[in-house]
PDB file of C-alpha atoms and ligand atoms in Angstrom:
ATOM      1  CA  MET A 529      -3.331 -27.480   2.337  1.00 45.00           C
ATOM      2  CA  SER A 530      -0.501 -27.409  -0.189  1.00 48.00           C
ATOM      3  CA  PRO A 531       2.581 -28.395   1.803  1.00 51.00           C
ATOM      4  CA  GLU A 532       4.923 -27.580  -1.091  1.00 71.00           C
ATOM      5  CA  ILE A 533       4.082 -23.859  -0.871  1.00 76.00           C
ATOM      6  CA  ILE A 534       6.278 -22.173   1.694  1.00 82.00           C
ATOM      7  CA  ILE A 535       4.863 -19.311   3.702  1.00 92.00           C
ATOM      8  CA  PRO A 536       7.438 -18.178   6.260  1.00 95.00           C
ATOM      9  CA  ASP A 537       6.315 -18.493   9.864  1.00 95.00           C
ATOM     10  CA  SER A 538       7.455 -14.923  10.570  1.00 96.00           C
ATOM     11  CA  VAL A 539       4.798 -13.675   8.107  1.00 98.00           C
ATOM     12  CA  ILE A 540       2.037 -15.781   9.671  1.00 97.00           C
ATOM     13  CA  GLN A 541       2.973 -14.680  13.205  1.00 97.00           C
ATOM     14  CA  LYS A 542       3.185 -10.988  12.271  1.00 98.00           C
ATOM     15  CA  LEU A 543      -0.147 -11.163  10.461  1.00 98.00           C
ATOM     16  CA  LYS A 544      -1.820 -12.788  13.469  1.00 97.00           C
ATOM     17  CA  THR A 545      -0.724 -10.024  15.825  1.00 97.00           C
ATOM     18  CA  ALA A 546      -0.753  -6.971  13.530  1.00 98.00           C
ATOM     19  CA  ARG A 547      -2.946  -4.030  14.516  1.00 98.00           C
ATOM     20  CA  HIS A 548      -2.771  -2.454  11.076  1.00 98.00           C
ATOM     21  CA  VAL A 549      -2.155  -4.328   7.822  1.00 98.00           C
ATOM     22  CA  THR A 550      -1.529  -2.322   4.644  1.00 98.00           C
ATOM     23  CA  VAL A 551      -1.732  -3.950   1.225  1.00 99.00           C
ATOM     24  CA  LEU A 552      -0.647  -2.517  -2.128  1.00 98.00           C
ATOM     25  CA  THR A 553      -1.831  -4.386  -5.207  1.00 98.00           C
ATOM     26  CA  GLY A 554      -0.919  -4.105  -8.877  1.00 96.00           C
ATOM     27  CA  ALA A 555      -1.964  -5.671 -12.148  1.00 94.00           C
ATOM     28  CA  GLY A 556      -0.634  -9.100 -11.071  1.00 95.00           C
ATOM     29  CA  ILE A 557      -3.522  -9.725  -8.687  1.00 97.00           C
ATOM     30  CA  SER A 558      -5.964  -9.458 -11.592  1.00 96.00           C
ATOM     31  CA  ALA A 559      -3.872 -11.568 -13.990  1.00 94.00           C
ATOM     32  CA  GLU A 560      -5.713 -14.732 -12.903  1.00 95.00           C
ATOM     33  CA  SER A 561      -9.005 -12.954 -13.655  1.00 96.00           C
ATOM     34  CA  GLY A 562      -7.918 -12.551 -17.271  1.00 91.00           C
ATOM     35  CA  VAL A 563      -7.112  -8.834 -17.148  1.00 89.00           C
ATOM     36  CA  PRO A 564      -3.753  -8.461 -18.916  1.00 79.00           C
ATOM     37  CA  THR A 565      -1.028  -6.910 -16.797  1.00 78.00           C
ATOM     38  CA  PHE A 566       0.117  -3.561 -18.036  1.00 70.00           C
ATOM     39  CA  ARG A 567       3.569  -4.500 -19.186  1.00 71.00           C
ATOM     40  CA  GLU A 568       3.012  -7.988 -20.565  1.00 70.00           C
ATOM     41  CA  ALA A 569       2.709  -8.376 -24.320  1.00 58.00           C
ATOM     42  CA  GLN A 570      -0.627  -7.188 -25.610  1.00 66.00           C
ATOM     43  CA  THR A 571      -2.518  -9.562 -27.826  1.00 66.00           C
ATOM     44  CA  GLY A 572      -4.323  -9.395 -31.152  1.00 65.00           C
ATOM     45  CA  LEU A 573      -4.925  -5.999 -32.622  1.00 67.00           C
ATOM     46  CA  TRP A 574      -3.055  -4.227 -29.884  1.00 74.00           C
ATOM     47  CA  ALA A 575       0.129  -6.303 -29.981  1.00 74.00           C
ATOM     48  CA  LYS A 576       2.095  -3.643 -31.817  1.00 78.00           C
ATOM     49  CA  TYR A 577       1.358  -0.862 -29.319  1.00 82.00           C
ATOM     50  CA  ASP A 578       3.223  -0.101 -26.123  1.00 81.00           C
ATOM     51  CA  PRO A 579       0.679   0.600 -23.354  1.00 80.00           C
ATOM     52  CA  GLN A 580       3.010   3.172 -21.849  1.00 77.00           C
ATOM     53  CA  GLU A 581       2.767   5.135 -25.075  1.00 80.00           C
ATOM     54  CA  LEU A 582      -1.032   5.005 -25.163  1.00 89.00           C
ATOM     55  CA  ALA A 583      -1.627   5.976 -21.541  1.00 92.00           C
ATOM     56  CA  THR A 584      -0.546   9.606 -21.741  1.00 94.00           C
ATOM     57  CA  PRO A 585      -2.287  12.953 -22.305  1.00 96.00           C
ATOM     58  CA  GLN A 586       0.089  13.519 -25.233  1.00 95.00           C
ATOM     59  CA  ALA A 587      -1.058  10.286 -26.909  1.00 95.00           C
ATOM     60  CA  PHE A 588      -4.680  11.313 -26.407  1.00 96.00           C
ATOM     61  CA  ARG A 589      -4.109  14.745 -27.895  1.00 95.00           C
ATOM     62  CA  ARG A 590      -2.187  13.237 -30.826  1.00 94.00           C
ATOM     63  CA  ASN A 591      -4.620  10.436 -31.586  1.00 95.00           C
ATOM     64  CA  PRO A 592      -7.732  10.473 -29.387  1.00 96.00           C
ATOM     65  CA  LYS A 593      -9.480   7.755 -31.396  1.00 95.00           C
ATOM     66  CA  LEU A 594      -6.604   5.300 -30.949  1.00 94.00           C
ATOM     67  CA  VAL A 595      -6.457   5.871 -27.185  1.00 95.00           C
ATOM     68  CA  TRP A 596     -10.261   5.736 -26.807  1.00 95.00           C
ATOM     69  CA  ASP A 597     -10.414   2.475 -28.802  1.00 93.00           C
ATOM     70  CA  TRP A 598      -7.644   0.904 -26.715  1.00 90.00           C
ATOM     71  CA  TYR A 599      -9.447   1.773 -23.470  1.00 93.00           C
ATOM     72  CA  SER A 600     -12.755   0.523 -24.918  1.00 92.00           C
ATOM     73  CA  TRP A 601     -11.036  -2.819 -25.510  1.00 89.00           C
ATOM     74  CA  ARG A 602      -9.605  -2.882 -21.963  1.00 89.00           C
ATOM     75  CA  ARG A 603     -12.964  -1.796 -20.497  1.00 93.00           C
ATOM     76  CA  GLU A 604     -14.640  -4.728 -22.250  1.00 92.00           C
ATOM     77  CA  LEU A 605     -12.054  -7.164 -20.804  1.00 90.00           C
ATOM     78  CA  VAL A 606     -12.696  -5.703 -17.356  1.00 93.00           C
ATOM     79  CA  ARG A 607     -16.481  -6.010 -17.776  1.00 94.00           C
ATOM     80  CA  GLN A 608     -16.109  -9.714 -18.487  1.00 95.00           C
ATOM     81  CA  ALA A 609     -13.639 -10.326 -15.643  1.00 96.00           C
ATOM     82  CA  LYS A 610     -14.597 -11.713 -12.248  1.00 98.00           C
ATOM     83  CA  PRO A 611     -12.645 -11.456  -8.998  1.00 98.00           C
ATOM     84  CA  ASN A 612     -10.373 -14.445  -8.295  1.00 98.00           C
ATOM     85  CA  PRO A 613      -9.486 -16.174  -4.995  1.00 98.00           C
ATOM     86  CA  GLY A 614      -6.740 -13.585  -4.363  1.00 98.00           C
ATOM     87  CA  HIS A 615      -9.256 -10.706  -4.353  1.00 98.00           C
ATOM     88  CA  PHE A 616     -11.636 -12.704  -2.147  1.00 98.00           C
ATOM     89  CA  ALA A 617      -8.878 -13.618   0.323  1.00 98.00           C
ATOM     90  CA  LEU A 618      -8.041  -9.920   0.845  1.00 98.00           C
ATOM     91  CA  ALA A 619     -11.724  -9.080   1.403  1.00 98.00           C
ATOM     92  CA  LYS A 620     -11.855 -11.879   3.995  1.00 98.00           C
ATOM     93  CA  LEU A 621      -8.622 -10.774   5.655  1.00 98.00           C
ATOM     94  CA  ALA A 622     -10.097  -7.311   6.298  1.00 98.00           C
ATOM     95  CA  ASN A 623     -12.614  -8.948   8.646  1.00 98.00           C
ATOM     96  CA  LEU A 624      -9.948 -10.891  10.536  1.00 98.00           C
ATOM     97  CA  VAL A 625      -7.515  -8.133  11.519  1.00 98.00           C
ATOM     98  CA  PRO A 626      -8.163  -4.966  13.558  1.00 98.00           C
ATOM     99  CA  LYS A 627      -7.473  -2.664  10.583  1.00 98.00           C
ATOM    100  CA  LEU A 628      -6.643  -3.261   6.936  1.00 98.00           C
ATOM    101  CA  THR A 629      -5.941  -0.571   4.357  1.00 98.00           C
ATOM    102  CA  LEU A 630      -6.162  -1.773   0.770  1.00 98.00           C
ATOM    103  CA  ILE A 631      -4.423   0.399  -1.807  1.00 98.00           C
ATOM    104  CA  THR A 632      -4.598  -0.568  -5.462  1.00 98.00           C
ATOM    105  CA  GLN A 633      -3.030   0.659  -8.655  1.00 97.00           C
ATOM    106  CA  ASN A 634      -5.631  -1.290 -10.607  1.00 96.00           C
ATOM    107  CA  VAL A 635      -8.485   0.436 -12.374  1.00 96.00           C
ATOM    108  CA  ASP A 636     -10.635  -2.691 -12.799  1.00 96.00           C
ATOM    109  CA  GLY A 637     -12.809  -2.512  -9.658  1.00 96.00           C
ATOM    110  CA  LEU A 638     -12.319  -6.242  -8.923  1.00 98.00           C
ATOM    111  CA  HIS A 639     -11.398  -5.689  -5.258  1.00 98.00           C
ATOM    112  CA  GLN A 640     -14.704  -3.872  -4.738  1.00 97.00           C
ATOM    113  CA  GLN A 641     -16.564  -6.652  -6.573  1.00 97.00           C
ATOM    114  CA  ALA A 642     -14.954  -9.171  -4.219  1.00 98.00           C
ATOM    115  CA  GLY A 643     -16.366  -7.245  -1.248  1.00 98.00           C
ATOM    116  CA  SER A 644     -13.424  -5.069  -0.163  1.00 98.00           C
ATOM    117  CA  LYS A 645     -14.544  -1.762   1.330  1.00 97.00           C
ATOM    118  CA  ASN A 646     -12.883   1.670   1.243  1.00 97.00           C
ATOM    119  CA  VAL A 647     -10.400   0.643  -1.432  1.00 98.00           C
ATOM    120  CA  ILE A 648      -7.917   3.410  -2.185  1.00 98.00           C
ATOM    121  CA  CYS A 649      -7.747   3.607  -5.986  1.00 98.00           C
ATOM    122  CA  LEU A 650      -4.531   5.419  -6.809  1.00 98.00           C
ATOM    123  CA  HIS A 651      -4.959   5.276 -10.579  1.00 97.00           C
ATOM    124  CA  GLY A 652      -8.714   5.793 -11.015  1.00 97.00           C
ATOM    125  CA  ASN A 653     -11.420   3.522 -12.404  1.00 95.00           C
ATOM    126  CA  ILE A 654     -11.685   2.446 -16.021  1.00 95.00           C
ATOM    127  CA  THR A 655     -15.440   1.975 -15.857  1.00 93.00           C
ATOM    128  CA  GLU A 656     -15.888   5.713 -15.233  1.00 95.00           C
ATOM    129  CA  THR A 657     -15.759   8.284 -18.026  1.00 97.00           C
ATOM    130  CA  LYS A 658     -15.146  12.003 -17.793  1.00 97.00           C
ATOM    131  CA  CYS A 659     -14.396  14.806 -20.220  1.00 97.00           C
ATOM    132  CA  TYR A 660     -10.878  15.863 -21.050  1.00 97.00           C
ATOM    133  CA  THR A 661     -11.217  19.580 -20.402  1.00 96.00           C
ATOM    134  CA  ASN A 662     -13.471  19.933 -17.363  1.00 96.00           C
ATOM    135  CA  SER A 663     -13.600  16.449 -15.798  1.00 95.00           C
ATOM    136  CA  HIS A 664     -17.399  16.345 -16.085  1.00 96.00           C
ATOM    137  CA  PHE A 665     -18.396  12.773 -15.241  1.00 96.00           C
ATOM    138  CA  VAL A 666     -20.621  11.255 -17.923  1.00 96.00           C
ATOM    139  CA  GLU A 667     -22.544   7.994 -17.645  1.00 93.00           C
ATOM    140  CA  SER A 668     -23.756   7.529 -21.204  1.00 89.00           C
ATOM    141  CA  TRP A 669     -23.325   9.052 -24.625  1.00 85.00           C
ATOM    142  CA  PRO A 670     -25.050   8.633 -27.970  1.00 78.00           C
ATOM    143  CA  ASP A 671     -23.707   5.921 -30.267  1.00 77.00           C
ATOM    144  CA  GLY A 672     -22.693   8.053 -33.192  1.00 77.00           C
ATOM    145  CA  GLU A 673     -19.980   9.062 -35.543  1.00 82.00           C
ATOM    146  CA  ASP A 674     -17.848  10.737 -32.901  1.00 90.00           C
ATOM    147  CA  VAL A 675     -15.020   8.620 -31.540  1.00 94.00           C
ATOM    148  CA  PRO A 676     -14.292   9.592 -28.828  1.00 96.00           C
ATOM    149  CA  PRO A 677     -17.759  10.918 -28.075  1.00 95.00           C
ATOM    150  CA  LYS A 678     -18.147  14.512 -26.839  1.00 95.00           C
ATOM    151  CA  CYS A 679     -19.150  15.754 -23.420  1.00 94.00           C
ATOM    152  CA  PRO A 680     -22.869  16.669 -23.429  1.00 92.00           C
ATOM    153  CA  MET A 681     -22.086  19.540 -21.027  1.00 93.00           C
ATOM    154  CA  CYS A 682     -19.098  21.286 -22.637  1.00 95.00           C
ATOM    155  CA  GLY A 683     -18.379  19.520 -25.938  1.00 94.00           C
ATOM    156  CA  SER A 684     -14.829  18.424 -25.057  1.00 96.00           C
ATOM    157  CA  LEU A 685     -13.717  14.860 -25.760  1.00 97.00           C
ATOM    158  CA  LEU A 686     -14.549  12.037 -23.360  1.00 97.00           C
ATOM    159  CA  ARG A 687     -11.785   9.938 -21.804  1.00 98.00           C
ATOM    160  CA  PRO A 688     -11.533   7.209 -19.160  1.00 97.00           C
ATOM    161  CA  ASN A 689     -11.230   8.244 -15.500  1.00 97.00           C
ATOM    162  CA  VAL A 690      -7.751   6.801 -15.141  1.00 97.00           C
ATOM    163  CA  VAL A 691      -4.491   8.478 -14.195  1.00 97.00           C
ATOM    164  CA  TRP A 692      -2.201   8.671 -17.207  1.00 96.00           C
ATOM    165  CA  PHE A 693       1.598   8.896 -17.099  1.00 92.00           C
ATOM    166  CA  GLY A 694       2.488  12.493 -16.353  1.00 93.00           C
ATOM    167  CA  GLU A 695      -0.796  13.227 -14.548  1.00 95.00           C
ATOM    168  CA  ASN A 696      -1.237  13.765 -10.824  1.00 95.00           C
ATOM    169  CA  LEU A 697      -2.742  11.094  -8.604  1.00 95.00           C
ATOM    170  CA  PRO A 698      -5.904  12.030  -6.714  1.00 91.00           C
ATOM    171  CA  GLY A 699      -4.442  13.943  -3.745  1.00 87.00           C
ATOM    172  CA  ASP A 700      -6.666  12.557  -1.001  1.00 95.00           C
ATOM    173  CA  ALA A 701      -6.091   8.945  -2.133  1.00 97.00           C
ATOM    174  CA  LEU A 702      -2.335   9.472  -2.166  1.00 97.00           C
ATOM    175  CA  SER A 703      -2.153  11.101   1.263  1.00 97.00           C
ATOM    176  CA  THR A 704      -4.300   8.357   2.845  1.00 98.00           C
ATOM    177  CA  ALA A 705      -2.078   5.744   1.184  1.00 98.00           C
ATOM    178  CA  VAL A 706       1.110   7.383   2.456  1.00 98.00           C
ATOM    179  CA  GLN A 707      -0.248   7.591   5.983  1.00 98.00           C
ATOM    180  CA  ALA A 708      -1.388   3.954   5.959  1.00 98.00           C
ATOM    181  CA  SER A 709       2.058   2.900   4.748  1.00 98.00           C
ATOM    182  CA  GLN A 710       3.789   4.856   7.502  1.00 98.00           C
ATOM    183  CA  THR A 711       1.610   3.495  10.301  1.00 98.00           C
ATOM    184  CA  CYS A 712       1.178  -0.220   9.530  1.00 98.00           C
ATOM    185  CA  ASP A 713       2.869  -3.191  11.234  1.00 98.00           C
ATOM    186  CA  ILE A 714       3.013  -5.296   8.082  1.00 98.00           C
ATOM    187  CA  PHE A 715       2.929  -4.197   4.442  1.00 98.00           C
ATOM    188  CA  PHE A 716       2.159  -6.561   1.566  1.00 98.00           C
ATOM    189  CA  SER A 717       3.218  -5.601  -1.970  1.00 98.00           C
ATOM    190  CA  ILE A 718       1.254  -7.900  -4.260  1.00 98.00           C
ATOM    191  CA  GLY A 719       1.504  -8.302  -8.030  1.00 97.00           C
ATOM    192  CA  THR A 720       3.228  -5.046  -8.802  1.00 96.00           C
ATOM    193  CA  SER A 721       6.466  -4.497 -10.681  1.00 94.00           C
ATOM    194  CA  GLY A 722       7.307  -1.501  -8.486  1.00 95.00           C
ATOM    195  CA  LEU A 723       8.237   0.558 -11.502  1.00 92.00           C
ATOM    196  CA  VAL A 724       5.677   3.322 -11.261  1.00 92.00           C
ATOM    197  CA  HIS A 725       5.985   6.177  -8.777  1.00 93.00           C
ATOM    198  CA  PRO A 726       4.665   7.364  -6.412  1.00 95.00           C
ATOM    199  CA  ALA A 727       3.003   3.971  -5.695  1.00 97.00           C
ATOM    200  CA  ALA A 728       6.415   2.285  -5.684  1.00 97.00           C
ATOM    201  CA  LEU A 729       7.514   4.510  -2.779  1.00 98.00           C
ATOM    202  CA  LEU A 730       4.787   3.261  -0.430  1.00 98.00           C
ATOM    203  CA  PRO A 731       6.658   0.071   0.576  1.00 98.00           C
ATOM    204  CA  MET A 732       9.690   2.253   1.331  1.00 98.00           C
ATOM    205  CA  TYR A 733       7.660   4.400   3.736  1.00 98.00           C
ATOM    206  CA  ALA A 734       6.560   1.196   5.434  1.00 98.00           C
ATOM    207  CA  ILE A 735      10.080  -0.111   6.009  1.00 98.00           C
ATOM    208  CA  GLU A 736      11.353   3.276   7.118  1.00 98.00           C
ATOM    209  CA  ASN A 737       8.722   3.151   9.834  1.00 97.00           C
ATOM    210  CA  GLY A 738       9.523  -0.346  11.047  1.00 98.00           C
ATOM    211  CA  ALA A 739       6.913  -2.474   9.252  1.00 98.00           C
ATOM    212  CA  LEU A 740       7.629  -5.967   7.992  1.00 98.00           C
ATOM    213  CA  LEU A 741       7.682  -5.763   4.189  1.00 98.00           C
ATOM    214  CA  VAL A 742       6.367  -8.841   2.406  1.00 98.00           C
ATOM    215  CA  GLU A 743       6.393  -9.143  -1.368  1.00 98.00           C
ATOM    216  CA  LEU A 744       4.111 -11.581  -3.203  1.00 98.00           C
ATOM    217  CA  ASN A 745       4.994 -12.071  -6.856  1.00 97.00           C
ATOM    218  CA  PRO A 746       5.984 -14.971  -9.128  1.00 96.00           C
ATOM    219  CA  GLN A 747       8.924 -12.894 -10.438  1.00 96.00           C
ATOM    220  CA  PRO A 748      11.605 -10.706  -8.853  1.00 97.00           C
ATOM    221  CA  THR A 749      10.828  -6.967  -9.039  1.00 97.00           C
ATOM    222  CA  GLN A 750      12.418  -3.627  -8.223  1.00 94.00           C
ATOM    223  CA  LEU A 751      11.228  -4.141  -4.671  1.00 97.00           C
ATOM    224  CA  THR A 752      12.516  -7.674  -4.065  1.00 98.00           C
ATOM    225  CA  HIS A 753      15.846  -6.481  -2.758  1.00 97.00           C
ATOM    226  CA  TYR A 754      14.153  -4.426   0.001  1.00 98.00           C
ATOM    227  CA  ALA A 755      11.538  -6.985   1.075  1.00 98.00           C
ATOM    228  CA  HIS A 756      12.025  -8.793   4.392  1.00 98.00           C
ATOM    229  CA  GLU A 757      10.055 -11.809   3.185  1.00 98.00           C
ATOM    230  CA  LEU A 758       9.130 -13.134  -0.260  1.00 97.00           C
ATOM    231  CA  LEU A 759       6.075 -15.178  -1.148  1.00 97.00           C
ATOM    232  CA  THR A 760       6.944 -16.486  -4.587  1.00 96.00           C
ATOM    233  CA  GLY A 761       3.956 -17.479  -6.686  1.00 96.00           C
ATOM    234  CA  ALA A 762       0.527 -16.468  -7.893  1.00 97.00           C
ATOM    235  CA  ALA A 763      -1.693 -14.265  -5.738  1.00 98.00           C
ATOM    236  CA  GLY A 764      -4.794 -16.403  -6.384  1.00 98.00           C
ATOM    237  CA  GLU A 765      -3.019 -19.386  -4.914  1.00 97.00           C
ATOM    238  CA  LEU A 766      -0.929 -17.861  -2.138  1.00 98.00           C
ATOM    239  CA  LEU A 767      -3.363 -15.376  -0.572  1.00 98.00           C
ATOM    240  CA  PRO A 768      -6.110 -17.883   0.344  1.00 97.00           C
ATOM    241  CA  LEU A 769      -3.423 -20.122   1.819  1.00 97.00           C
ATOM    242  CA  LEU A 770      -1.897 -17.275   3.809  1.00 97.00           C
ATOM    243  CA  VAL A 771      -5.261 -16.324   5.327  1.00 97.00           C
ATOM    244  CA  GLU A 772      -6.073 -19.962   6.039  1.00 96.00           C
ATOM    245  CA  ARG A 773      -2.741 -20.644   7.742  1.00 95.00           C
ATOM    246  CA  ALA A 774      -2.926 -17.477   9.859  1.00 96.00           C
ATOM    247  CA  PHE A 775      -6.552 -17.657  10.953  1.00 96.00           C
ATOM    248  CA  ASP A 776      -8.152 -21.059  10.310  1.00 86.00           C
ATOM    249  CA  SER A 777      -6.237 -23.130  12.809  1.00 62.00           C
TER     250      SER A 777
HETATM  251  N1  APR B1000       0.093 -13.093  -8.979  1.00 52.11           N
HETATM  252  C1  APR B1000       0.899 -12.112  -8.500  1.00 52.11           C
HETATM  253  N2  APR B1000       1.678 -11.351  -9.286  1.00 52.11           N
HETATM  254  C2  APR B1000       1.662 -11.583 -10.608  1.00 52.11           C
HETATM  255  C3  APR B1000       0.847 -12.581 -11.183  1.00 52.11           C
HETATM  256  C4  APR B1000       0.044 -13.364 -10.311  1.00 52.11           C
HETATM  257  N3  APR B1000      -0.750 -14.339 -10.750  1.00 52.11           N
HETATM  258  N4  APR B1000       1.031 -12.557 -12.536  1.00 52.11           N
HETATM  259  C5  APR B1000       1.921 -11.564 -12.783  1.00 52.11           C
HETATM  260  N5  APR B1000       2.305 -10.975 -11.623  1.00 52.11           N
HETATM  261  C6  APR B1000       3.237  -9.857 -11.434  1.00 52.11           C
HETATM  262  C7  APR B1000       4.308  -9.704 -12.489  1.00 52.11           C
HETATM  263  O1  APR B1000       5.426 -10.547 -12.196  1.00 52.11           O
HETATM  264  C8  APR B1000       4.655  -8.218 -12.359  1.00 52.11           C
HETATM  265  O2  APR B1000       5.657  -8.017 -11.370  1.00 52.11           O
HETATM  266  O3  APR B1000       2.489  -8.671 -11.518  1.00 52.11           O
HETATM  267  C9  APR B1000       3.354  -7.595 -11.861  1.00 52.11           C
HETATM  268  C10 APR B1000       2.638  -6.727 -12.873  1.00 52.11           C
HETATM  269  O4  APR B1000       3.420  -5.630 -13.172  1.00 52.11           O
HETATM  270  P1  APR B1000       2.915  -4.432 -14.113  1.00 52.11           P
HETATM  271  O5  APR B1000       2.271  -4.994 -15.348  1.00 52.11           O
HETATM  272  O6  APR B1000       4.054  -3.502 -14.263  1.00 52.11           O
HETATM  273  O7  APR B1000       1.714  -3.767 -13.280  1.00 52.11           O
HETATM  274  P2  APR B1000       1.745  -2.702 -12.120  1.00 52.11           P
HETATM  275  O8  APR B1000       2.935  -2.853 -11.242  1.00 52.11           O
HETATM  276  O9  APR B1000       0.395  -2.747 -11.516  1.00 52.11           O
HETATM  277  O10 APR B1000       1.879  -1.350 -12.914  1.00 52.11           O
HETATM  278  C11 APR B1000       1.736  -0.164 -12.192  1.00 52.11           C
HETATM  279  O11 APR B1000       1.693   1.210 -14.051  1.00 52.11           O
HETATM  280  O12 APR B1000       1.228   1.561 -16.135  1.00 52.11           O
HETATM  281  C12 APR B1000       0.817   1.863 -14.925  1.00 52.11           C
HETATM  282  O13 APR B1000      -1.291   2.533 -14.257  1.00 52.11           O
HETATM  283  C13 APR B1000      -0.573   1.395 -14.645  1.00 52.11           C
HETATM  284  O14 APR B1000      -1.381   0.711 -12.523  1.00 52.11           O
HETATM  285  C14 APR B1000      -0.388   0.448 -13.481  1.00 52.11           C
HETATM  286  C15 APR B1000       0.976   0.845 -12.948  1.00 52.11           C
END
C-alpha cells in the first residue's frame, strides 16, 4: 500500500456497489507503456510535425507518403509496447464488478493484450490496414517501391484503420459507448485530455444520468471542472491501488 496516494472513500464505496462501471481511456493510459500521447511533443524525426495535421484525410491526399511513414513509425512503437499495470488493473476489475464497459480512444490494442474483452475502440486499430477508396482490409503487401503500397484488390492507396480528424466514428461502437455512458453508476475518465469529440461528450452523458464521474489524470483537463472526484496521478500506479483498495480487503 502507498499511504501517500489518496483515493477518496466515496470512489471506493461506489465502485464496490456499482452494477455497471463504464471506463473511457485515452492516450495517457498507454504513456507508461512507452506509446507517446497524441499531443505531447514528438521526438526525433517527427518533432517538427503536428500530429493533428498528419491525422487527416486532407494530409493523406496531399502527402500520402508522409502520413504513411508517420503511421509506420507509430505502428512500430505500438508493436514493441507491452500493457502496463493500468491496463491489467482494468482487465482485473472487469471480473470483480457485475458489468464493466471499456471504451478506448486508443488504437494500440494494449487493453486487449492485457486481457480486456469486448473493448469498444472508438478510433480504430493501428495494426489494421485498409485501402483508402473501398476500405478493403489487407493483411500484407509486397515490399516494393510504392509508399504507401497499393490495394491488391482495387489499386487504391493503403492507409491505417484509424479514424482521422473529420472522419466519422464507427457507428455501432459510438452508439454502444453512448448507451453505456447513460446507464452506468460510475464513469471513469482515464488519461484523456477531453479535447476530442464525440468521445469527450461521453462523461457528460454519464453525469446527466446520475453517475459518479471520476477523472484519473496527472494534469487538469477540460473535464476536471465537471468531475465529482479526481484521482491525480499516473494510471499505472493509481488503477492497481484502486482495485486493491476496493476488492482486496
Ligand atoms: N496516466 C494517466 N494519464 C496520463 C498519463 C499517465 N501516466 N500521462 C499522461 N496522461 C494524460 C495527459 O495529462 C493528458 O491529459 O493523458 C492525456 C493525453 O491526452 P491526449 O494526448 O490529448 O490523448 P487523448 O485524450 O487520448 O486524445 C484523444 O485525439 O488525436 C486524437 O485519435 C487521437 O485518440 C486520440 C484522441
